[in-house]
Each structure stands twice: as structure tokens, then as C-alpha cells.
GROMACS .gro file of C-alpha atoms in nm:
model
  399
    1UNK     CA    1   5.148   7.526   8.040
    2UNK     CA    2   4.841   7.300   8.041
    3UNK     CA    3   4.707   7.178   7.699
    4UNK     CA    4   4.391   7.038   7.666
    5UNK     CA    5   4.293   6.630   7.654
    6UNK     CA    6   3.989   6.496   7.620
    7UNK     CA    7   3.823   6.146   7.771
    8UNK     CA    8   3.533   5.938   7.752
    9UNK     CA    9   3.191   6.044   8.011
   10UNK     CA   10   2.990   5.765   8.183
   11UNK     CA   11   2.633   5.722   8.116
   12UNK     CA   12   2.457   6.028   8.257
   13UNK     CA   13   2.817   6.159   8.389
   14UNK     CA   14   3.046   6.455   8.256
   15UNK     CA   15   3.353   6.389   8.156
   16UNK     CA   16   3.521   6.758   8.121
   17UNK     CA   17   3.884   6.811   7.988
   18UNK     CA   18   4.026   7.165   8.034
   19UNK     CA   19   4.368   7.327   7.928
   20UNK     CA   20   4.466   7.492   8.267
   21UNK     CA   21   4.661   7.788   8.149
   22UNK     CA   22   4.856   8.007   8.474
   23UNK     CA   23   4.596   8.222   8.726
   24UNK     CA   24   4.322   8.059   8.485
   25UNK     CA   25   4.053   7.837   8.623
   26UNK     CA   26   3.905   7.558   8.510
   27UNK     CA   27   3.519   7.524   8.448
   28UNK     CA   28   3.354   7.188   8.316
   29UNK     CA   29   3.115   7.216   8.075
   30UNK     CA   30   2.759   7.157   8.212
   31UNK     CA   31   2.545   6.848   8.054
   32UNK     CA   32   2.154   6.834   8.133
   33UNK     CA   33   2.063   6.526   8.260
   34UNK     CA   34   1.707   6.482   8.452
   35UNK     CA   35   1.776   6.387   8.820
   36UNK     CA   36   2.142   6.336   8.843
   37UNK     CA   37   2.493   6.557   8.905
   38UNK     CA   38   2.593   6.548   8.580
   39UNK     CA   39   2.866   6.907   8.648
   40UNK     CA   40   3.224   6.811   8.649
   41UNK     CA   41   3.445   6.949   8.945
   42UNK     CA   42   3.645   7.328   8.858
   43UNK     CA   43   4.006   7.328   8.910
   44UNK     CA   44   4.187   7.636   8.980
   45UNK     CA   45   4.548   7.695   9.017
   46UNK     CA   46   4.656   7.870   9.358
   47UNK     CA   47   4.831   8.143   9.288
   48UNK     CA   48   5.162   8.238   9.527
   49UNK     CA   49   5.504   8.141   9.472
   50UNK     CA   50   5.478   7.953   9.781
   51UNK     CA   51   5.228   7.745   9.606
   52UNK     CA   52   5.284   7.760   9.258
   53UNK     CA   53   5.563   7.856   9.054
   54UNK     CA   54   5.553   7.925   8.673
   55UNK     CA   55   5.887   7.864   8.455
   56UNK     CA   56   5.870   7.901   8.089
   57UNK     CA   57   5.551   7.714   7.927
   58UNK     CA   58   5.515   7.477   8.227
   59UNK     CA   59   5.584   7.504   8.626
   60UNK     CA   60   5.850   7.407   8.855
   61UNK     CA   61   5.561   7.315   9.092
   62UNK     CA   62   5.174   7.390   9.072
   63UNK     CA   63   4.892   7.361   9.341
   64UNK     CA   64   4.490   7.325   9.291
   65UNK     CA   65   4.187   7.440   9.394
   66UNK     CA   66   3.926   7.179   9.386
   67UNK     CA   67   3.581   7.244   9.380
   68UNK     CA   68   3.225   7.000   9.313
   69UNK     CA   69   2.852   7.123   9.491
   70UNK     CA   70   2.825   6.759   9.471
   71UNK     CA   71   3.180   6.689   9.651
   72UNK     CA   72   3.516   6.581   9.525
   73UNK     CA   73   3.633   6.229   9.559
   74UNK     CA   74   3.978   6.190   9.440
   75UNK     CA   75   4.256   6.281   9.207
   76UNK     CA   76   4.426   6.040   8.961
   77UNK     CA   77   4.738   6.190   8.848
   78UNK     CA   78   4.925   6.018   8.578
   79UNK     CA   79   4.711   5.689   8.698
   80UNK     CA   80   4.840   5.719   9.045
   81UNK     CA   81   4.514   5.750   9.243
   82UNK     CA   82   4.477   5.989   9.553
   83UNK     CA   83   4.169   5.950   9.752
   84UNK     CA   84   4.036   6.266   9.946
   85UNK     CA   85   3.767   6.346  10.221
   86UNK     CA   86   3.466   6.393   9.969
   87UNK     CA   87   3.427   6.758  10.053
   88UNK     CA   88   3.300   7.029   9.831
   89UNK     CA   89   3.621   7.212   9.838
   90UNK     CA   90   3.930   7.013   9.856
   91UNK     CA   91   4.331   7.096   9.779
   92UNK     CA   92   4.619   6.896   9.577
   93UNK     CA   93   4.902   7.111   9.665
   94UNK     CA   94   5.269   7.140   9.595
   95UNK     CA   95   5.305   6.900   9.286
   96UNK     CA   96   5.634   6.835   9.126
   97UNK     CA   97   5.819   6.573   8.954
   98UNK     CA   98   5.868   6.288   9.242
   99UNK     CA   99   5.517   6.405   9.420
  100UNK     CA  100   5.191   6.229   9.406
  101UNK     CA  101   5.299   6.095   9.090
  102UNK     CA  102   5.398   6.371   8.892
  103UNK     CA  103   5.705   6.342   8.657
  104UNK     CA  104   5.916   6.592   8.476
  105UNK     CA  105   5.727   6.692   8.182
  106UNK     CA  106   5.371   6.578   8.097
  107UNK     CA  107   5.153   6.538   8.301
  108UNK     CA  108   4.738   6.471   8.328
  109UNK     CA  109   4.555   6.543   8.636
  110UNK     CA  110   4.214   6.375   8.631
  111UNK     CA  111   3.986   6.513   8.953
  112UNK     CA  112   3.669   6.299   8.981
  113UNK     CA  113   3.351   6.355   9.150
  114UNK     CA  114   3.155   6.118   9.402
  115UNK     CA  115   2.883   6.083   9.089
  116UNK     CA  116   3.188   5.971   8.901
  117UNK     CA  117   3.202   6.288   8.690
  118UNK     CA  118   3.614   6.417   8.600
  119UNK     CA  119   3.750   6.706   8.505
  120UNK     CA  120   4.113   6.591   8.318
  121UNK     CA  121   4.383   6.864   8.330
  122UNK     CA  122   4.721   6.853   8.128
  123UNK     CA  123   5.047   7.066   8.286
  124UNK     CA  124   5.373   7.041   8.249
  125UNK     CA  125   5.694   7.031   8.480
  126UNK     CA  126   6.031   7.106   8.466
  127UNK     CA  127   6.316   7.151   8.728
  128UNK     CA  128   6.522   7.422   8.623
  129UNK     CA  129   6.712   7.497   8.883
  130UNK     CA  130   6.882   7.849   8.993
  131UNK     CA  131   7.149   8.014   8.758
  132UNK     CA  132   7.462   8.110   8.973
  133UNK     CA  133   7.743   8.267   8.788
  134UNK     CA  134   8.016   8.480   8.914
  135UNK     CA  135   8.072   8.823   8.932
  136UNK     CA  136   8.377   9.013   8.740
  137UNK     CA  137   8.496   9.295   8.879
  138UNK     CA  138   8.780   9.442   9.151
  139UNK     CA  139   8.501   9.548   9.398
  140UNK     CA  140   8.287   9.174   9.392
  141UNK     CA  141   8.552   8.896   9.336
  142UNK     CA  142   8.936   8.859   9.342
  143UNK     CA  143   9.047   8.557   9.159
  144UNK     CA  144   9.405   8.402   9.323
  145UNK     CA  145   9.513   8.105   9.023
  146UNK     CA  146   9.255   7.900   9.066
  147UNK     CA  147   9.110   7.994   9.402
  148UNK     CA  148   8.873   8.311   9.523
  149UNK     CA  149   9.006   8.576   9.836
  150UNK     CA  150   8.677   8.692   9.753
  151UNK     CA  151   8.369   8.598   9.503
  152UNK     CA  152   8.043   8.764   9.460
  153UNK     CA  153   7.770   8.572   9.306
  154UNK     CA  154   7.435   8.668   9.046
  155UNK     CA  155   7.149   8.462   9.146
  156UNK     CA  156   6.898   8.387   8.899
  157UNK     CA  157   6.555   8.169   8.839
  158UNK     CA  158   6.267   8.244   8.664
  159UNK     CA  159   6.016   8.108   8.937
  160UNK     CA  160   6.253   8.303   9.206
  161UNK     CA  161   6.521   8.255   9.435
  162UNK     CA  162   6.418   8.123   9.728
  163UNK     CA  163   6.750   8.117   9.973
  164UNK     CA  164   7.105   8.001  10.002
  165UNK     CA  165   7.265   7.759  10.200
  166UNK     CA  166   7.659   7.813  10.216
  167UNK     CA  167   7.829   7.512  10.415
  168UNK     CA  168   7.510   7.463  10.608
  169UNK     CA  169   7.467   7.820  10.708
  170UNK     CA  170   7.071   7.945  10.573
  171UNK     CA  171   7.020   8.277  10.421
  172UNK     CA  172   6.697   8.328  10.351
  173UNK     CA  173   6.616   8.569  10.049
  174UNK     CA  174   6.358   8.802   9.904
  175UNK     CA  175   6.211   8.545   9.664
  176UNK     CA  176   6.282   8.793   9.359
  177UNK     CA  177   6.382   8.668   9.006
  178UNK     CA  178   6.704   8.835   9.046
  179UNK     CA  179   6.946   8.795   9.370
  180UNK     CA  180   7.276   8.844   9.456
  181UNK     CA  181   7.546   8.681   9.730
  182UNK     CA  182   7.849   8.935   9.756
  183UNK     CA  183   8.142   8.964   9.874
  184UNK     CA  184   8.185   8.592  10.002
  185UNK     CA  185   8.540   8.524  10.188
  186UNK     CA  186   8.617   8.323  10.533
  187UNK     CA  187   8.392   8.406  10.785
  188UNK     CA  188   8.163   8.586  10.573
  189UNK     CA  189   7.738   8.400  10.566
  190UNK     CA  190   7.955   8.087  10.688
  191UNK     CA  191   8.189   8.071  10.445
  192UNK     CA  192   8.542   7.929  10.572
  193UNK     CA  193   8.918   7.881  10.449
  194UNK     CA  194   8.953   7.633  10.200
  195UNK     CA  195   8.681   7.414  10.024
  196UNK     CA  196   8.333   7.547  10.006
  197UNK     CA  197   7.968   7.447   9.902
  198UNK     CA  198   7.726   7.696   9.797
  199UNK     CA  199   7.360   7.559   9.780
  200UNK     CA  200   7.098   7.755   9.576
  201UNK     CA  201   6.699   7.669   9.660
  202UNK     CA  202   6.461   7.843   9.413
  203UNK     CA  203   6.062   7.872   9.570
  204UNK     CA  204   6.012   7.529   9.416
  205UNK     CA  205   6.314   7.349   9.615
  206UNK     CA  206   6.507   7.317   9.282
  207UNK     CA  207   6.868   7.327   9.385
  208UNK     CA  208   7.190   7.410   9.197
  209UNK     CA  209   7.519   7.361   9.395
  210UNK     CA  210   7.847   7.517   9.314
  211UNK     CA  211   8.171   7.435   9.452
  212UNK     CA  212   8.497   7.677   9.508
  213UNK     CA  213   8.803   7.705   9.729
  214UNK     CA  214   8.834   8.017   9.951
  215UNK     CA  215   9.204   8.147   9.999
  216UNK     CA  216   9.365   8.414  10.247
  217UNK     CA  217   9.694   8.457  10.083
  218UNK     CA  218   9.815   8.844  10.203
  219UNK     CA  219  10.038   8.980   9.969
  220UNK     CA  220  10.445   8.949   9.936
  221UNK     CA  221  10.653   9.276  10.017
  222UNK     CA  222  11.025   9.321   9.924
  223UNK     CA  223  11.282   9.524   9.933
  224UNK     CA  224  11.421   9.655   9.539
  225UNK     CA  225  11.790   9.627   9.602
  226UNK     CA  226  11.814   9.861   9.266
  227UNK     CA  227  12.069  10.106   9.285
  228UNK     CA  228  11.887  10.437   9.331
  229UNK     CA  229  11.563  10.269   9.495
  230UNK     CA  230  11.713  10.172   9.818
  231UNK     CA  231  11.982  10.327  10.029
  232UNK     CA  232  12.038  10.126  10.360
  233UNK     CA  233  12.270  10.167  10.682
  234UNK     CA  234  12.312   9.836  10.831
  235UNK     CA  235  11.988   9.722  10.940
  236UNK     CA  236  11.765  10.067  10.920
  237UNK     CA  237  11.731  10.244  10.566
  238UNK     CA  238  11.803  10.620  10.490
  239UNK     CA  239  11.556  10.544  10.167
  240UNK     CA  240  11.354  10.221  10.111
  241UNK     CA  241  11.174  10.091   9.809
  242UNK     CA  242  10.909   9.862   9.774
  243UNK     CA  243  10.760   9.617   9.528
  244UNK     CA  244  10.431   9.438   9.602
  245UNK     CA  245  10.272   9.138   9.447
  246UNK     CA  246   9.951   8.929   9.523
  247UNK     CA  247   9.765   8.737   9.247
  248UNK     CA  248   9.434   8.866   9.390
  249UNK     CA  249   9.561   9.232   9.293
  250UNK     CA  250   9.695   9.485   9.544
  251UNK     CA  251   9.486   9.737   9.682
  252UNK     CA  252   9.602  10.005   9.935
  253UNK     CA  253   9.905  10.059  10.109
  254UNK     CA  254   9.851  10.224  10.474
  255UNK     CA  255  10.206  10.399  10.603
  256UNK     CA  256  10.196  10.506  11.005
  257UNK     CA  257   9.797  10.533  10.927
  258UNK     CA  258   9.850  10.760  10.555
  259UNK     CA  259   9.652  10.546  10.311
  260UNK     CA  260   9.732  10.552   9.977
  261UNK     CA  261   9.527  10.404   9.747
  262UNK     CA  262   9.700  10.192   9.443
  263UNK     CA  263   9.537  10.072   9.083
  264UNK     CA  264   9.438   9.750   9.170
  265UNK     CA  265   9.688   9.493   9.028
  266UNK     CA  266   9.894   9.186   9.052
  267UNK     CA  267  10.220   9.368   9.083
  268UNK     CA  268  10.258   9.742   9.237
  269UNK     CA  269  10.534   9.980   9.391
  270UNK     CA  270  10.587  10.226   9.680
  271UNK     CA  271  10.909  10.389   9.579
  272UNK     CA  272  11.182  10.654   9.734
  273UNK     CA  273  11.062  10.638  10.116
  274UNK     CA  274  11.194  10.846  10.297
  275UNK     CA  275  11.129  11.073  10.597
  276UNK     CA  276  10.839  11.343  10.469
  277UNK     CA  277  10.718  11.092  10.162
  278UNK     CA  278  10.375  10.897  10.204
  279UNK     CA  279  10.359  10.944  10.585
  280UNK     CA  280  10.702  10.838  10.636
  281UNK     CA  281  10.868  10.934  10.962
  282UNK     CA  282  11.205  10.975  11.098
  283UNK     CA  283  11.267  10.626  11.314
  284UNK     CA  284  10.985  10.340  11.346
  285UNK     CA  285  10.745  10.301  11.026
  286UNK     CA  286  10.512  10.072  10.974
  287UNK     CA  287  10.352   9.994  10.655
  288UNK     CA  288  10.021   9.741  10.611
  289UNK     CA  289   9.974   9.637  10.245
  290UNK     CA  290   9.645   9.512  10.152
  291UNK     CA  291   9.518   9.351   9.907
  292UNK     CA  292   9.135   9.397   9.749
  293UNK     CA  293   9.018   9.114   9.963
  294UNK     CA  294   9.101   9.258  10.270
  295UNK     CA  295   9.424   9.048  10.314
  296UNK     CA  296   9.702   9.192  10.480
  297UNK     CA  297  10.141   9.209  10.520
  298UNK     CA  298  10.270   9.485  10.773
  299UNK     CA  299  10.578   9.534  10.769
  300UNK     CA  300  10.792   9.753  11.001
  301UNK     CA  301  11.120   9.917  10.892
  302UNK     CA  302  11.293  10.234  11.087
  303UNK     CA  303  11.447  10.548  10.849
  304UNK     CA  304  11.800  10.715  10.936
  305UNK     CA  305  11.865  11.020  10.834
  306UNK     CA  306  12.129  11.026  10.537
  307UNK     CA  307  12.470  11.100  10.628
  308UNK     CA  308  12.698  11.343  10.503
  309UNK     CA  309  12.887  11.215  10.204
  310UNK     CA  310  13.297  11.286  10.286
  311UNK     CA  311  13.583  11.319  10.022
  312UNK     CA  312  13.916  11.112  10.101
  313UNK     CA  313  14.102  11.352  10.296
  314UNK     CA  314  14.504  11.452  10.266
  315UNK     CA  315  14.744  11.599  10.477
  316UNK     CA  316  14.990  11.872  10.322
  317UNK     CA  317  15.295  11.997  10.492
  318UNK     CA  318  15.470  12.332  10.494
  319UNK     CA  319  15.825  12.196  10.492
  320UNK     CA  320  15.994  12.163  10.152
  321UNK     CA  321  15.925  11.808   9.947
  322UNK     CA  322  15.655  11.798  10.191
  323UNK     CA  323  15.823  11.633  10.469
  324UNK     CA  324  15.678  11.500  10.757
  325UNK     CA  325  15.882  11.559  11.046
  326UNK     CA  326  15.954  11.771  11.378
  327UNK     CA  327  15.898  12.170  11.253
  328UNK     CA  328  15.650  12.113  11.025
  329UNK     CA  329  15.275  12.233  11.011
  330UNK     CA  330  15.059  11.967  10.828
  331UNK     CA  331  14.724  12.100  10.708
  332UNK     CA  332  14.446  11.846  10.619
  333UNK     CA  333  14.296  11.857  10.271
  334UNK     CA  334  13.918  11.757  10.340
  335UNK     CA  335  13.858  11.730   9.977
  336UNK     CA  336  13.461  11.780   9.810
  337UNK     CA  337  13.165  11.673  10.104
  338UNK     CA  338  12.796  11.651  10.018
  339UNK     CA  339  12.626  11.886  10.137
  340UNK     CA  340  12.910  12.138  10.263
  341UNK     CA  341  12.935  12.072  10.587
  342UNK     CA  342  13.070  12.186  10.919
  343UNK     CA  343  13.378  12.050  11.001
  344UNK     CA  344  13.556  11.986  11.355
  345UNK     CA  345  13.935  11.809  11.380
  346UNK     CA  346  14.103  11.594  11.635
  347UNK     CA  347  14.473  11.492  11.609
  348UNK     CA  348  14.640  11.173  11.748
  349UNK     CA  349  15.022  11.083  11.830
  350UNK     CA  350  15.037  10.715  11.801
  351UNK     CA  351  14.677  10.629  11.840
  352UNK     CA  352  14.645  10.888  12.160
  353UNK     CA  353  14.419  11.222  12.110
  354UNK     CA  354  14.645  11.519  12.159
  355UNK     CA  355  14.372  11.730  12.357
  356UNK     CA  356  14.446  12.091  12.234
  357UNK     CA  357  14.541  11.972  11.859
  358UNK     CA  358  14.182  12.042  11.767
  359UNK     CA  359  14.197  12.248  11.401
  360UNK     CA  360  14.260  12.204  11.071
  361UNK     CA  361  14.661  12.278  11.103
  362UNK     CA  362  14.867  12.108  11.392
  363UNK     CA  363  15.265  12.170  11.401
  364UNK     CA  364  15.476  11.908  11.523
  365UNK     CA  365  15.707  12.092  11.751
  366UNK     CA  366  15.973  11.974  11.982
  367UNK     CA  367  16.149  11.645  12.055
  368UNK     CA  368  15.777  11.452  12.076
  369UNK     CA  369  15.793  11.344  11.647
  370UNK     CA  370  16.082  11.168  11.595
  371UNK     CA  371  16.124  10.936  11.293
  372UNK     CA  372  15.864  10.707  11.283
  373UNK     CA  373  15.539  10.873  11.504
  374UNK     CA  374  15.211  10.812  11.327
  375UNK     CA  375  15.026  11.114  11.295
  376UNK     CA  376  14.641  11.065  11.237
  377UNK     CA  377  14.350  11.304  11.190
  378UNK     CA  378  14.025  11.270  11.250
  379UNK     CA  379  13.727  11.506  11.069
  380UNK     CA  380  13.398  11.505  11.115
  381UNK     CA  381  13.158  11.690  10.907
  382UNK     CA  382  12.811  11.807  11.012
  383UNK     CA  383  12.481  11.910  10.810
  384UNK     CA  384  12.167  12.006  10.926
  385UNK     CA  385  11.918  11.742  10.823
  386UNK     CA  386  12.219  11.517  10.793
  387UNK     CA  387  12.389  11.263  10.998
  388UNK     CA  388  12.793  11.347  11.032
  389UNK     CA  389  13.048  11.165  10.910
  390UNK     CA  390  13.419  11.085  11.059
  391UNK     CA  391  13.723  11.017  10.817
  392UNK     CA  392  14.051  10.946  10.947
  393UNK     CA  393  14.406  11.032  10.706
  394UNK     CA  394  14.742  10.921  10.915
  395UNK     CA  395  15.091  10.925  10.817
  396UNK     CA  396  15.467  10.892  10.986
  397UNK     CA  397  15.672  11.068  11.064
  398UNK     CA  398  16.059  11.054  10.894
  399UNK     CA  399  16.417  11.173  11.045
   0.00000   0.00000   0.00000
């Protein structure tokens, strides 16, 4: 703040020195002297942040109000001399360090009147620029290593934030103590992939600038191979699992439009899908994972149903010793099947379907099975909700 200093009158002048403390003004003392102007100028700060800004016990920058009946000359400010229009009101506006001789610190402003009389004023100035720190929390920032998908940033400076400036790109703000930038990621308030600069102004042009790297790194989707997790038919799946992974945490996973939100972290699962489970469909899926940046994998993937699980299957014949030759009736065994199914036959003679040999029994009769005939069967079993299944059990015939 302004302390008070004190300097040496000339004969039949005023020589005032006045602490200027904030939205206080400055009145000389008034000497009598017959016949001459012997009243010092008054020097008032301006108020406004636009013209003067207070930080701690000085000012980031400070304006005046000059006023003399008998006209103000000219400033001296730190013995850097300014000479003005000899006016009864004049300004010195804007001063900081670097600006009509002002320095960081200490510094005396001496205003003078055209009868020589001066008014001294002591102020300091700093340059503290704006705080900028950033923001925890899923919702504001996602940290990937050492890189953002997203950052959020708290904005602070006791004469105000004034605006930002993000890779050239203005953004003017409310000139509060207190701001915020949220939710920063590529082609958000000019922000881009990669390297970025993030300029904050304060009212009084202080600047602080903060570097950081932007990335758009969607998260990784795999298939668990686990027994039990994953059941797959060739290419399609009759259950899929899945295990997700992105260092700036996973946040949803959207199946065929079902979102399903997930606890925010690195690593996360979508487990046992299968027709009926998380918006899962019979056929064509596809799932979008997303991350808490807004990143996002899709991946597509098409569900069978699962098929019937068959037994091995063995043929039994009604001859003695279980022979298998010309007389006998062979009977297939189908063994255990998951779920019971229906079952339906077809029996071959050397590879060719014998059309009317269509159930579970078939008797070789007549001259067609002689030694050596290979006698196959094929079953199929059917379940609702199931896919079949065909087995096939041959064997030969003997003399």
C-alpha cells in the first residue's frame, strides 16, 4: 500500500507527502502564504479493476486522479519526469512495473504544480500473476501417464482473472477472483491433439502460462479366452467376455444402444454376453466402450445360439456276440445330450443315404450287407432355444 515520505517545500511553496492507502485520496496540507498558491495538488486513486487493481499490501497496477485549482504540471515518478497539459484535472493511468517508470516494488510518485508546489506519494507493485492448478476428479480431468484426455483448470488471482488465451484462441472472463476452465480436450476453447499452451491474463495483464499435452487414446477391448468366460463357434460367439482397459479410466459401455454405466477405472469387465444379457441380441451386436473423456472403441461381434451338446453314440445289434452282419437289427445308443433333445436318424450303405432307413433301428436284410459294407448313422438332436447337432457312428459289416 502507499506509506508516507516526506520532502523539502520551496520558499513560499508546499511540499505535501501523503500515504495513499486503496479508495483513499490524497489531500495536501494547506500553508498560508500572502499572494501566492501555496496548496499542493490531491491525488486520488481511480477505483475499477480496469484501472486499478489491489493485491496484498501493494497493487498489480494503480491509476490517479490529479487535481490543482492552480493546474497540474507534471509527474516525476521514481525521477522519471512526465510532463502534462497544465490543466486543473489531469490523469496518470495504468502504472505498473515497466510503465512510466515504475518498478516492481517501491515506488514514489511526486505530482507538482505550475507554482512548483508537490504532493509525493509512495505505492508499491508487485506482479503476481494468476494461480492455475488442476482439477482432481473423474468428472473434470482424466490423467493418461503423463498426458490429459481431459483437464479442468481453478483459476485464481487476487486482483481477478481477467481471460484466457488457449493456443491463441481468447476467452474472455467475468473478472472474478475465482474462475474456472473445464473440461479442456481437442477441439474444446481451441484446444487441439498434442502439445498445448494455456495463457492466463489477470485485469492487470499479469500472465502465468502452463503447458500440457492433450491425448485421444480410446480404450483397448479384448476377448478373455478363460474357460467359462467365452464360448465361441468359429468366427461368431455363443457367449463373449470382455475386459477393458484405458489409463484415463473406463466409463460406460453402450451395447445395441443399452448403456451401462461402469465405476470409473483403469481396468473393467463386461462378462457372460449372451443373447438377453446387457442388450445383447441374437446375430449382429455392437458394443461402443467409452472412456470418461469421451473417447471411444466399438466393436462389433454376432451371437449364435448354443448348440445342443451330443454324447458319442453306439450301435448295438440283436444278433448274438453282437454281430454285424445280414439279419441283424442294429439299434443306435445316442448316449447323455444336453438339453434332451429331439432326435431324427438317417442311415447310409457305403457313404449313400438309404431313403426309408430313417429311425433309431434299421435291419440289414437280404443279399445288400455282405462282409465288409460300412454301415453309418447319422443323429441329429434338436432343442428349442438350441442349435442341433449331427453325430455320425459307422461300422462294417462281417461274413
Amino acid at each position: 500500500m502507499v506509506n508516507p515520505a516526506r520532502s523539502l517545500s520551496k520558499p513560499l511553496r508546499v511540499a505535501t507527502t501523503l500515504a495513499l492507502a486503496l479508495g483513499l485520496t490524497a489531500l495536501p496540507t494547506v500553508a498560508q502564504a500572502d499572494g501566492a498558491d501555496v496548496t499542493a495538488p490531491s491525488v486520488t486513486t481511480v477505483s475499477g479493476t480496469s484501472y486499478t487493481v489491489p493485491s496484498g499490501s501493494g497493487y498489480e497496477k494503480i491509476s490517479f486522479k490529479l487535481y490543482d485549482a492552480g493546474k497540474v504540471d507534471k509527474v516525476v515518478l521514481n525521477g522519471v519526469e512526465r510532463d502534462l497539459a497544465n490543466n486543473v484535472w489531469s490523469d496518470l493511468n495504468f502504472v505498473k512495473p515497466g510503465t512510466f517508470g515504475a518498478v516492481l516494488g517501491h515506488n514514489t510518485l511526486e505530482v507538482f504544480d505550475v507554482a512548483g508546489n508537490v504532493t509525493t506519494v509512495d505505492f508499491v507493485l508487485n506482479t503476481k500473476a494468476p494461480t492455475v492448478t488442476v482439477k482432481d476428479g473423474d468428472n473434470f480431468t482424466a490423467r493418461d501417464g503423463e498426458t490429459y484426455e481431459k483437464v479442468s483448470f481453478s483459476l485464481f488471482d487476487a486482483g481477478k482473472v481477467d481471460k484466457v488465451v488457449l493456443n491463441g484462441v481468447v476467452k474472455d472472463l467475468a473478472d472474478n477472483v475465482w474462475s474456472d476452465l473445464n473440461f479442456v480436450k481437442p477441439g474444446a476453447f481451441g484446444a487441439v491433439l498434442g502439445e498445448n499452451t494455456l495463457e492466463v491474463f489477470d485485469v492487470a495483464g499479469n500472465v502465468t502460462s502452463v503447458n500440457f499435452v492433450l491425448s485421444a487414446t480410446a480404450p483397448t477391448v479384448t476377448v478373455k479366452d478363460t474357460e467359462g468366460y467365452t464360448i465361441t463357434d468359429g468366427d461368431d460367439f455363443e457367449m463373449v467376455s470382455f475386459k477393458l482397459f484405458d489409463a484415463g479410466k473406463v466409463d460406460k459401455v453402450v451395447l445395441n444402444g443399452v448403456v451401462k454405466d461402469l465405476s470409473n477405472n483403469a481396468w473393467s469387465d463386461l462378462n457372460f454376453v449372451k443373447p438377453g444379457v446387457f442388450g445383447a441380441v441374437l446375430g449382429d451386436n455392437t458394443l461402443e466402450v467409452f472412456d470418461i473423456s469421451g473417447n471411444k472403441t466399438t466393436v462389433n461381434f454376432t451371437l449364435v445360439l448354443p448348440r445342443v451338446t451330443a454324447d458319442t453314440l453306439g450301435i448295438t445289434s440283436s444278433l448274438p456276440r453282437g454281430w454285424i452282419k445280414q439279419g441283424a437289427t442294429l439299434t443306435v445308443d445316442e448316449g447323455t445330450w444336453s438339453p434332451t433333445p429331439q432326435f431324427s436318424y438317417q442311415w447310409f450303405r457305403d457313404g449313400v443315404a438309404i431313403e426309408w432307413a430313417t429311425g433309431q433301428s434299421f435291419k440289414l436284410a437280404g443279399a445288400r450287407f455282405p462282409e465288409g459294407v460300412v454301415i453309418t448313422v447319422e443323429v441329429t438332436g434338436s432343442a428349442e432355444g438350441h442349435r442341433p447337432t449331427t453325430v455320425t457312428h459307422s461300422v462294417t459289416t462281417v461274413r
